[in-house]
Short mmCIF file of C-alpha atoms and ligand atoms in Angstrom, two decimals:
data_model
loop_
_atom_site.label_atom_id
_atom_site.label_comp_id
_atom_site.label_asym_id
_atom_site.label_seq_id
_atom_site.Cartn_x
_atom_site.Cartn_y
_atom_site.Cartn_z
CA MET A 1 6.16 -15.90 39.56
CA LYS A 2 9.47 -15.21 37.86
CA TYR A 3 11.19 -12.04 38.90
CA TYR A 4 10.78 -10.55 35.45
CA ASP A 5 7.03 -10.90 35.72
CA ARG A 6 7.31 -7.85 37.89
CA LEU A 7 6.99 -4.42 36.37
CA ILE A 8 10.08 -2.31 36.02
CA PHE A 9 8.56 -0.08 38.71
CA GLU A 10 8.48 -3.00 41.12
CA LEU A 11 12.16 -3.71 40.51
CA SER A 12 13.00 -0.15 41.48
CA SER A 13 14.81 0.71 44.68
CA GLU A 14 15.92 4.15 45.68
CA GLY A 15 19.37 5.27 44.70
CA LYS A 16 20.05 2.59 42.06
CA GLN A 17 21.47 3.93 38.85
CA GLY A 18 21.79 2.40 35.41
CA TYR A 19 23.17 5.27 33.41
CA SER A 20 25.18 8.41 33.94
CA LEU A 21 24.71 11.42 31.76
CA PRO A 22 27.77 12.92 30.08
CA ARG A 23 29.36 15.83 31.94
CA ASN A 24 27.75 19.10 30.94
CA ARG A 25 30.05 20.89 28.51
CA TYR A 26 27.78 23.91 28.12
CA PRO A 27 27.40 27.06 30.23
CA GLU A 28 24.53 27.12 32.71
CA ALA A 29 21.33 28.15 30.94
CA GLU A 30 18.80 30.66 32.20
CA PRO A 31 16.66 28.86 34.81
CA LEU A 32 13.13 28.01 33.66
CA PRO A 33 10.33 30.14 35.12
CA ALA A 34 9.23 28.64 38.44
CA GLY A 35 5.69 28.08 37.13
CA LEU A 36 6.99 25.62 34.53
CA LEU A 37 9.06 23.56 36.95
CA ARG A 38 7.65 20.42 38.58
CA ALA A 39 7.46 20.43 42.35
CA GLU A 40 8.53 16.82 42.76
CA LYS A 41 10.91 14.52 40.92
CA PRO A 42 9.15 12.35 38.29
CA ALA A 43 8.32 8.87 39.58
CA LEU A 44 10.74 7.02 37.31
CA PRO A 45 12.00 3.56 38.25
CA GLU A 46 15.51 3.45 39.73
CA VAL A 47 17.26 0.33 38.49
CA SER A 48 20.72 -0.80 37.42
CA GLU A 49 21.70 -1.40 33.81
CA ILE A 50 21.60 -5.20 34.18
CA ASP A 51 18.08 -5.01 35.67
CA VAL A 52 16.91 -3.07 32.63
CA VAL A 53 18.65 -5.36 30.14
CA ARG A 54 17.25 -8.53 31.74
CA HIS A 55 13.81 -7.04 32.16
CA TYR A 56 13.39 -6.14 28.51
CA THR A 57 15.20 -9.17 27.13
CA ASN A 58 12.95 -11.46 29.17
CA LEU A 59 9.85 -9.56 28.11
CA SER A 60 10.90 -9.81 24.47
CA GLN A 61 11.11 -13.60 24.85
CA MET A 62 7.52 -13.78 26.03
CA ASN A 63 6.46 -12.42 22.68
CA PHE A 64 5.93 -14.33 19.47
CA GLY A 65 7.40 -12.92 16.28
CA VAL A 66 8.12 -14.03 12.77
CA ASP A 67 11.78 -14.30 13.81
CA THR A 68 10.81 -16.84 16.51
CA GLY A 69 8.41 -19.09 14.61
CA PHE A 70 5.91 -19.72 11.83
CA TYR A 71 3.17 -17.10 11.77
CA PRO A 72 0.42 -18.15 9.31
CA LEU A 73 -1.83 -15.14 9.92
CA GLY A 74 -4.23 -14.84 6.97
CA SER A 75 -4.84 -11.45 5.37
CA CYS A 76 -1.76 -10.09 7.15
CA THR A 77 1.29 -11.55 5.39
CA MET A 78 3.57 -12.10 8.35
CA LYS A 79 6.53 -13.22 6.30
CA TYR A 80 10.22 -13.35 6.98
CA ASN A 81 11.80 -10.11 5.89
CA PRO A 82 15.45 -10.24 4.89
CA LYS A 83 17.79 -8.52 7.36
CA ILE A 84 19.60 -6.61 4.61
CA ASN A 85 16.47 -4.45 4.32
CA GLU A 86 16.82 -3.53 8.00
CA GLU A 87 20.48 -2.69 7.55
CA ILE A 88 19.71 -0.39 4.64
CA ALA A 89 16.85 1.34 6.47
CA ALA A 90 19.20 1.94 9.43
CA MET A 91 22.02 3.50 7.39
CA PRO A 92 22.80 6.85 9.06
CA GLY A 93 22.62 8.70 5.73
CA PHE A 94 18.94 7.68 5.51
CA ALA A 95 17.96 7.32 9.16
CA ALA A 96 19.23 10.77 10.18
CA LEU A 97 17.49 12.70 7.38
CA HIS A 98 15.23 15.56 8.42
CA PRO A 99 12.16 16.31 6.28
CA LEU A 100 12.96 20.03 6.29
CA GLN A 101 16.52 19.62 4.97
CA PRO A 102 17.38 21.66 1.87
CA GLU A 103 16.37 19.77 -1.24
CA GLU A 104 19.88 19.56 -2.70
CA THR A 105 20.98 17.54 0.38
CA VAL A 106 18.33 14.84 -0.06
CA ARG A 107 18.92 13.79 -3.65
CA GLY A 108 19.52 10.18 -2.58
CA ALA A 109 16.16 9.99 -0.83
CA LYS A 110 14.43 11.49 -3.86
CA ALA A 111 16.07 8.88 -6.06
CA VAL A 112 14.68 6.18 -3.74
CA TYR A 113 11.14 7.61 -4.06
CA GLU A 114 11.46 7.81 -7.84
CA GLY A 115 12.97 4.35 -8.17
CA LEU A 116 10.31 2.81 -5.93
CA GLU A 117 7.51 4.59 -7.79
CA LYS A 118 8.84 3.16 -11.04
CA ALA A 119 9.16 -0.36 -9.60
CA LEU A 120 5.68 -0.34 -8.04
CA SER A 121 4.18 1.03 -11.25
CA ALA A 122 5.80 -1.83 -13.16
CA VAL A 123 4.43 -4.38 -10.67
CA THR A 124 0.88 -2.96 -10.50
CA GLY A 125 0.28 -1.39 -13.91
CA MET A 126 -0.51 1.96 -12.27
CA LYS A 127 1.01 5.17 -13.66
CA ALA A 128 1.91 7.23 -10.57
CA PHE A 129 2.01 6.82 -6.78
CA THR A 130 1.73 8.99 -3.69
CA PHE A 131 3.71 7.72 -0.71
CA GLU A 132 2.00 9.84 1.93
CA PRO A 133 -0.47 7.28 3.40
CA CYS A 134 0.95 5.54 6.47
CA ALA A 135 -1.22 2.37 6.49
CA GLY A 136 -3.46 0.31 4.26
CA ALA A 137 -6.63 1.87 5.64
CA HIS A 138 -5.06 5.31 5.24
CA GLY A 139 -4.40 4.43 1.59
CA GLU A 140 -8.02 3.34 1.14
CA LEU A 141 -9.26 6.66 2.48
CA THR A 142 -6.83 8.53 0.21
CA GLY A 143 -7.87 6.51 -2.84
CA LEU A 144 -11.56 7.05 -2.14
CA MET A 145 -10.95 10.79 -1.72
CA ILE A 146 -9.30 10.76 -5.15
CA ILE A 147 -12.34 8.97 -6.63
CA ARG A 148 -14.80 11.33 -4.95
CA ASN A 149 -12.84 14.42 -6.07
CA TYR A 150 -12.65 13.06 -9.61
CA HIS A 151 -16.46 12.95 -9.80
CA ILE A 152 -16.92 16.30 -8.07
CA ARG A 153 -14.46 18.07 -10.38
CA ARG A 154 -16.43 16.79 -13.35
CA GLY A 155 -19.56 18.26 -11.79
CA ASP A 156 -20.98 14.77 -11.25
CA LEU A 157 -22.24 15.38 -7.72
CA ALA A 158 -24.71 12.52 -7.43
CA ARG A 159 -22.06 9.81 -7.08
CA THR A 160 -22.14 9.27 -3.32
CA LYS A 161 -22.31 5.47 -3.05
CA VAL A 162 -19.58 2.88 -3.12
CA ILE A 163 -20.11 -0.85 -3.68
CA VAL A 164 -18.32 -3.21 -1.28
CA PRO A 165 -18.54 -7.02 -1.47
CA ASP A 166 -19.73 -8.90 1.64
CA SER A 167 -16.34 -10.66 1.76
CA ALA A 168 -14.41 -7.37 2.04
CA HIS A 169 -11.79 -6.62 4.67
CA GLY A 170 -13.39 -4.57 7.46
CA THR A 171 -11.32 -1.50 6.66
CA ASN A 172 -13.03 -1.15 3.24
CA PRO A 173 -16.51 -0.16 4.43
CA ALA A 174 -14.94 1.75 7.33
CA SER A 175 -12.79 3.89 5.01
CA ALA A 176 -15.76 4.51 2.73
CA ALA A 177 -17.81 5.70 5.69
CA VAL A 178 -14.99 8.00 6.89
CA CYS A 179 -14.85 9.42 3.35
CA GLY A 180 -18.55 10.27 3.59
CA LEU A 181 -19.67 7.69 1.06
CA GLU A 182 -22.69 5.45 1.46
CA ILE A 183 -21.94 1.72 1.37
CA VAL A 184 -23.86 -0.67 -0.84
CA GLU A 185 -23.13 -4.34 -0.24
CA VAL A 186 -22.87 -6.83 -3.08
CA LYS A 187 -23.34 -10.51 -2.21
CA SER A 188 -20.99 -13.37 -2.96
CA LEU A 189 -22.04 -16.57 -4.68
CA SER A 190 -21.66 -19.91 -2.90
CA ASP A 191 -18.30 -20.32 -4.66
CA GLY A 192 -17.05 -17.25 -2.70
CA ARG A 193 -16.90 -14.91 -5.70
CA ILE A 194 -18.88 -11.75 -6.42
CA ASP A 195 -22.34 -12.40 -7.84
CA VAL A 196 -22.23 -10.44 -11.11
CA GLU A 197 -26.00 -10.73 -11.55
CA ALA A 198 -26.50 -9.20 -8.09
CA LEU A 199 -24.08 -6.40 -8.99
CA LYS A 200 -25.92 -5.28 -12.15
CA PRO A 201 -29.03 -3.77 -10.51
CA LEU A 202 -26.83 -1.79 -8.05
CA LEU A 203 -25.11 0.15 -10.82
CA GLY A 204 -26.37 3.60 -11.73
CA PRO A 205 -25.68 7.35 -11.76
CA ASP A 206 -25.26 7.44 -7.96
CA ILE A 207 -22.32 4.97 -7.90
CA ALA A 208 -18.87 6.49 -7.29
CA GLY A 209 -17.17 3.13 -7.66
CA ILE A 210 -16.50 -0.34 -6.31
CA MET A 211 -13.85 -1.50 -3.82
CA MET A 212 -12.43 -4.94 -4.48
CA THR A 213 -9.66 -7.23 -3.31
CA ASN A 214 -8.48 -9.73 -5.90
CA PRO A 215 -7.79 -12.41 -4.80
CA ASN A 216 -10.56 -11.70 -2.31
CA THR A 217 -10.34 -12.36 1.43
CA LEU A 218 -11.14 -16.02 0.85
CA GLY A 219 -7.97 -16.23 -1.23
CA LEU A 220 -10.05 -16.73 -4.39
CA PHE A 221 -9.39 -15.00 -7.68
CA GLU A 222 -12.39 -13.03 -8.94
CA THR A 223 -12.45 -14.62 -12.39
CA GLU A 224 -15.20 -12.29 -13.64
CA ILE A 225 -13.11 -9.19 -13.00
CA ARG A 226 -13.05 -8.10 -16.67
CA GLU A 227 -16.83 -8.13 -16.85
CA ILE A 228 -17.15 -6.41 -13.47
CA ALA A 229 -14.72 -3.68 -14.64
CA SER A 230 -16.63 -3.05 -17.83
CA LEU A 231 -19.98 -2.94 -15.98
CA VAL A 232 -18.72 -0.47 -13.35
CA HIS A 233 -16.97 1.72 -15.93
CA GLY A 234 -20.09 1.50 -18.08
CA CYS A 235 -22.17 3.15 -15.36
CA GLY A 236 -19.56 5.89 -14.88
CA GLY A 237 -17.98 4.50 -11.71
CA LEU A 238 -14.32 3.79 -10.94
CA LEU A 239 -12.64 0.64 -9.61
CA TYR A 240 -10.67 0.71 -6.38
CA TYR A 241 -8.22 -2.14 -5.72
CA ASP A 242 -7.33 -3.10 -2.16
CA GLY A 243 -3.78 -4.32 -2.78
CA ALA A 244 -2.88 -4.97 0.85
CA ASN A 245 -2.01 -8.55 -0.04
CA MET A 246 -0.12 -8.35 -3.30
CA ASN A 247 2.02 -11.48 -2.73
CA PRO A 248 0.14 -13.88 -5.02
CA LEU A 249 0.11 -11.51 -7.98
CA ILE A 250 3.56 -9.90 -7.93
CA GLY A 251 5.24 -10.39 -11.29
CA LYS A 252 2.24 -12.32 -12.66
CA VAL A 253 -0.93 -10.20 -12.80
CA ARG A 254 -1.36 -6.42 -12.60
CA PRO A 255 -4.41 -4.65 -11.14
CA GLY A 256 -3.99 -2.00 -13.86
CA ASP A 257 -4.52 -4.67 -16.52
CA MET A 258 -7.62 -5.97 -14.73
CA GLY A 259 -9.23 -2.53 -15.14
CA PHE A 260 -8.60 -0.94 -11.74
CA ASP A 261 -8.20 2.84 -11.63
CA VAL A 262 -6.90 3.44 -8.09
CA MET A 263 -5.24 1.15 -5.57
CA HIS A 264 -3.13 0.96 -2.47
CA LEU A 265 -0.37 -1.42 -1.51
CA ASN A 266 0.66 -2.40 2.00
CA LEU A 267 4.43 -2.11 1.84
CA HIS A 268 4.41 -3.49 5.41
CA LYS A 269 2.82 -6.72 4.23
CA SER A 270 3.87 -7.63 0.72
CA PHE A 271 7.09 -5.67 0.36
CA SER A 272 9.14 -6.35 3.48
CA THR A 273 9.01 -4.44 6.80
CA PRO A 274 7.92 -6.51 9.76
CA HIS A 275 4.56 -5.40 11.09
CA GLY A 276 2.20 -6.08 13.91
CA GLY A 277 1.96 -4.28 17.20
CA GLY A 278 0.98 -1.11 15.40
CA GLY A 279 4.45 -0.43 14.03
CA PRO A 280 5.14 1.97 11.18
CA GLY A 281 3.33 1.18 7.97
CA SER A 282 3.06 2.48 4.45
CA GLY A 283 0.05 2.37 2.15
CA PRO A 284 1.12 4.11 -1.07
CA VAL A 285 -1.71 4.86 -3.50
CA GLY A 286 -1.31 4.31 -7.22
CA VAL A 287 -3.51 5.74 -9.95
CA CYS A 288 -4.12 5.19 -13.66
CA GLU A 289 -3.26 7.78 -16.31
CA THR A 290 -6.63 9.61 -16.14
CA LEU A 291 -6.20 10.24 -12.41
CA ARG A 292 -2.51 11.21 -12.47
CA GLU A 293 -3.29 14.93 -12.11
CA SER A 294 -5.65 14.31 -9.20
CA LEU A 295 -2.73 13.14 -7.07
CA LYS A 296 -1.50 16.73 -7.08
CA THR A 297 -4.82 18.46 -6.53
CA PHE A 298 -6.51 16.79 -3.61
CA GLY A 299 -4.20 18.03 -0.83
CA LYS A 300 -2.08 16.25 1.77
CA VAL A 301 -2.94 13.26 3.95
CA SER A 302 0.22 13.21 6.08
CA GLY A 303 2.80 15.68 7.33
CA PHE A 304 5.60 14.94 4.91
CA GLN A 305 6.24 11.98 2.60
CA GLY A 306 5.04 9.04 4.72
CA ASN A 307 7.25 6.53 6.55
CA PHE A 308 10.46 6.70 4.57
CA ALA A 309 12.18 3.75 6.29
CA VAL A 310 9.36 1.44 5.15
CA MET A 311 9.92 2.60 1.57
CA LEU A 312 13.64 1.94 1.87
CA ARG A 313 12.94 -1.64 2.92
CA ALA A 314 10.46 -2.13 0.06
CA TYR A 315 12.96 -0.78 -2.47
CA ALA A 316 15.81 -2.89 -1.08
CA TYR A 317 13.51 -5.92 -1.18
CA LEU A 318 12.52 -5.37 -4.82
CA LEU A 319 16.05 -4.59 -5.97
CA SER A 320 17.56 -7.59 -4.20
CA LEU A 321 15.00 -9.95 -5.77
CA GLY A 322 15.26 -8.26 -9.13
CA LYS A 323 13.00 -8.75 -12.14
CA GLU A 324 13.84 -12.42 -12.41
CA TYR A 325 13.22 -13.60 -8.84
CA VAL A 326 10.31 -11.32 -8.01
CA LYS A 327 8.30 -13.58 -10.35
CA TRP A 328 8.67 -16.41 -7.79
CA VAL A 329 6.92 -14.58 -4.97
CA GLY A 330 3.41 -15.22 -6.33
CA PRO A 331 3.78 -18.87 -7.36
CA LEU A 332 5.55 -19.84 -4.10
CA SER A 333 2.96 -18.18 -1.86
CA VAL A 334 0.17 -19.85 -3.86
CA LEU A 335 1.88 -23.24 -3.83
CA GLY A 336 2.38 -23.12 -0.04
CA ALA A 337 -1.26 -22.23 0.64
CA ASN A 338 -2.61 -24.97 -1.63
CA TYR A 339 -0.21 -27.53 -0.16
CA ILE A 340 -1.49 -26.88 3.38
CA LYS A 341 -5.13 -26.76 2.24
CA GLU A 342 -4.98 -30.07 0.41
CA SER A 343 -3.03 -31.73 3.24
CA LEU A 344 -5.61 -30.82 5.89
CA LYS A 345 -8.99 -30.78 4.16
CA ASP A 346 -9.84 -34.32 5.27
CA VAL A 347 -9.81 -33.19 8.94
CA TYR A 348 -10.74 -29.48 8.66
CA GLU A 349 -13.90 -28.28 6.91
CA LEU A 350 -13.07 -26.70 3.55
CA PRO A 351 -16.22 -24.77 2.60
CA ILE A 352 -15.04 -23.83 -0.89
CA GLU A 353 -13.14 -26.38 -2.95
CA GLY A 354 -10.67 -25.51 -5.66
CA VAL A 355 -7.35 -23.77 -6.17
CA CYS A 356 -6.76 -20.81 -3.85
CA LYS A 357 -4.23 -18.03 -4.16
CA HIS A 358 -1.94 -17.09 -1.22
CA GLU A 359 -4.44 -17.92 1.54
CA PHE A 360 -7.58 -19.94 2.22
CA VAL A 361 -10.25 -20.42 4.87
CA PHE A 362 -11.34 -23.52 6.78
CA ASP A 363 -14.67 -23.51 8.61
CA GLY A 364 -13.44 -25.19 11.81
CA LEU A 365 -12.80 -28.89 12.35
CA LYS A 366 -14.56 -31.37 10.11
CA ASP A 367 -15.87 -33.36 13.07
CA LYS A 368 -18.33 -30.93 14.66
CA SER A 369 -19.43 -33.39 17.38
CA THR A 370 -16.47 -32.79 19.72
CA GLY A 371 -17.44 -29.26 20.80
CA VAL A 372 -13.91 -28.08 19.99
CA THR A 373 -14.00 -24.63 18.40
CA THR A 374 -11.71 -22.66 16.14
CA LEU A 375 -10.61 -20.65 19.19
CA ASN A 376 -9.51 -23.88 20.94
CA VAL A 377 -7.49 -24.96 17.88
CA ALA A 378 -5.83 -21.55 17.67
CA LYS A 379 -4.86 -21.58 21.36
CA ARG A 380 -3.54 -25.13 21.16
CA LEU A 381 -1.26 -24.20 18.24
CA LEU A 382 0.55 -21.81 20.61
CA ASP A 383 1.51 -24.80 22.79
CA TYR A 384 3.24 -26.33 19.78
CA GLY A 385 5.19 -23.17 19.03
CA PHE A 386 3.14 -21.86 16.11
CA HIS A 387 1.35 -18.53 16.01
CA ALA A 388 -2.39 -18.90 15.51
CA PRO A 389 -3.88 -18.18 12.07
CA THR A 390 -6.47 -15.42 11.68
CA ILE A 391 -9.69 -16.68 13.29
CA TYR A 392 -13.37 -15.76 12.98
CA PHE A 393 -12.61 -13.70 9.86
CA PRO A 394 -13.91 -13.52 7.17
CA LEU A 395 -17.40 -13.38 8.63
CA LEU A 396 -18.87 -15.52 5.85
CA PHE A 397 -18.39 -18.66 8.01
CA HIS A 398 -19.01 -19.31 11.71
CA GLU A 399 -15.70 -20.98 12.52
CA SER A 400 -13.28 -19.34 10.06
CA ILE A 401 -9.61 -20.29 10.27
CA MET A 402 -7.73 -18.23 7.70
CA ILE A 403 -4.28 -19.52 6.83
CA GLU A 404 -1.56 -17.72 4.87
CA PRO A 405 1.83 -19.44 4.85
CA THR A 406 3.60 -16.76 2.68
CA GLU A 407 6.33 -17.40 0.15
CA THR A 408 9.22 -17.37 2.62
CA GLU A 409 8.55 -20.64 4.49
CA SER A 410 10.28 -23.92 3.66
CA LYS A 411 8.50 -27.18 2.90
CA GLU A 412 9.89 -28.58 6.18
CA THR A 413 8.15 -25.83 8.17
CA LEU A 414 4.88 -26.33 6.29
CA ASP A 415 5.09 -30.09 6.93
CA GLU A 416 5.61 -29.50 10.64
CA PHE A 417 2.62 -27.18 10.74
CA ILE A 418 0.48 -29.70 8.88
CA SER A 419 1.45 -32.49 11.26
CA VAL A 420 0.63 -30.33 14.31
CA MET A 421 -2.74 -29.34 12.83
CA ARG A 422 -3.51 -33.03 12.27
CA LYS A 423 -2.41 -33.86 15.81
CA ILE A 424 -4.79 -31.20 17.15
CA ALA A 425 -7.65 -32.62 15.06
CA LEU A 426 -6.96 -36.02 16.67
CA GLU A 427 -6.76 -34.49 20.17
CA ALA A 428 -10.16 -32.94 19.54
CA ILE A 429 -11.62 -36.43 19.31
CA GLU A 430 -9.52 -38.16 21.95
CA ASN A 431 -9.14 -35.47 24.59
CA PRO A 432 -11.34 -32.43 23.84
CA GLU A 433 -11.08 -31.18 27.46
CA SER A 434 -7.38 -30.47 27.21
CA LEU A 435 -7.95 -28.51 23.99
CA MET A 436 -10.58 -26.35 25.61
CA THR A 437 -8.19 -25.26 28.37
CA ALA A 438 -5.23 -24.62 26.03
CA PRO A 439 -2.72 -23.02 25.90
CA HIS A 440 -0.88 -24.89 28.64
CA ASN A 441 2.74 -23.82 28.27
CA THR A 442 2.74 -20.21 27.12
CA PRO A 443 3.86 -17.33 29.41
CA VAL A 444 0.22 -16.24 29.67
CA ARG A 445 -2.46 -18.96 29.84
CA LYS A 446 -5.98 -18.78 28.43
CA LEU A 447 -7.42 -15.35 29.14
CA ASP A 448 -10.82 -14.59 30.51
CA GLU A 449 -11.84 -12.64 27.44
CA THR A 450 -15.02 -11.17 28.93
CA THR A 451 -13.21 -9.66 31.90
CA ALA A 452 -10.36 -8.54 29.63
CA ALA A 453 -12.89 -6.66 27.49
CA ARG A 454 -15.02 -5.28 30.35
CA ARG A 455 -12.27 -4.45 32.83
CA PRO A 456 -9.11 -4.00 30.77
CA VAL A 457 -5.85 -3.57 32.68
CA LEU A 458 -4.24 -0.70 30.87
CA LYS A 459 -2.33 1.18 33.56
CA TYR A 460 0.14 0.34 36.31
CA SER A 461 -2.46 1.36 38.88
CA ASP A 462 -5.03 -1.05 37.30
CA LEU A 463 -2.52 -3.87 37.64
CA ILE A 464 -1.82 -3.09 41.27
CA ALA A 465 -5.57 -3.10 41.89
CA VAL A 466 -5.91 -6.52 40.21
CA LYS A 467 -2.89 -7.96 42.03
CA ASN A 468 -4.29 -6.95 45.40
C1 PLP B 1 -4.35 -5.47 6.28
C2 PLP B 1 -5.38 -5.18 5.29
C3 PLP B 1 -5.92 -3.88 5.19
C4 PLP B 1 -5.58 -2.76 6.14
O1 PLP B 1 -4.23 -2.42 6.22
P1 PLP B 1 -3.67 -1.62 7.50
O2 PLP B 1 -2.26 -1.27 7.17
O3 PLP B 1 -3.80 -2.55 8.67
O4 PLP B 1 -4.53 -0.40 7.68
C5 PLP B 1 -6.85 -3.66 4.19
N1 PLP B 1 -7.26 -4.65 3.36
C6 PLP B 1 -6.76 -5.91 3.44
C7 PLP B 1 -7.25 -6.94 2.48
C8 PLP B 1 -5.81 -6.22 4.41
O5 PLP B 1 -5.33 -7.47 4.50
#
């Protein structure tokens, strides 16, 4: 065990000090009422500054991030985000703003909101945005509330169902349920796209709308989108676009032109801002002209104006690429995904042939006789310094491996990844045992997932119990 494997509490010894507070320059305040004072000192660790610095620096190196290596996590867009966006978000004039400041002192921030709304409208074909939602799923809920209110305000109370394809991201049906809508599933064809013939009989006066991702979670463009839009509109429903993964379309195709009425974007995926670990997100919702007014009438979904720093990064990202270079985001992310797919499909099972957009799905290794699973492949990748792709999603296949390289990786990195994936496929045949016990050289080895789920170690006292 390395000394930094110990908790900061275990490094503590009485009397050690890492920080001294500035001398009090203010007069003694009234003492707090005795009932509000704690009887004992809080049990905080007592450590020196160097202990703290080493502890957290070492912990940070046990983590994997997009700044440490390639992170091909499908449906998540873990791309490199330029550092200038961080610098701009950290500028004191922005970072120290308070949401209750007088309006005339926040003109700069207002200009950022207005500029970003204009840029996102240009990219999506929507007419207005709200920046309140703080995540993609939060945006979905907001968008569905807008759709539901639109029907209710027209006195059309029977529209309580929403159609969701079987390939949808899990948040789609979840948001619909939270919004009080009933979910109707529409099946995909064997080519991974929505079955238009199966959609037709579902449409009627009880349909509030349809939620779609295009390209869908298999990375496939829904080529029948025009017909789907006219069918759904024809029955009086609206089209919701899950724009969490906008990379492949930016500067090329606009959801507004495909016939979508409401959508959200994940600024923390497609428009800079590193994410993962539950960090701050932003899921702005855009609407078409008919729904512009409804943005103002349906109330508030967050305290103020959402996570401003995420918007600053998105705006900095768009302005630094500019109109000319933003057009490269889509083609490069699509090229990278197809390059990996074509380079590996002889050793990994590609269930749906053809050109993909920014991501694609393998159904495990091609050679199914070795007993090596998608989980084994994912764990082994960690040994070679790559983050695992998304696994066992989408649910359409048993052994899904969902790969998204993003537009920010070089050909050299993609080639290295391809060669490691091929090496693993060979190991699966030659030495399957070693794959099944991977990872071998990560800070934490293969976890016992059943125990981790049944008896999770979430508190210091749990850990002490496990250690003893
Ligand atoms: C990530 C994602 C979401 C959810 O976004 P969160 O910010 O995690 O709530 C929804 N749909 C798709 C397609 C996604 O990839």
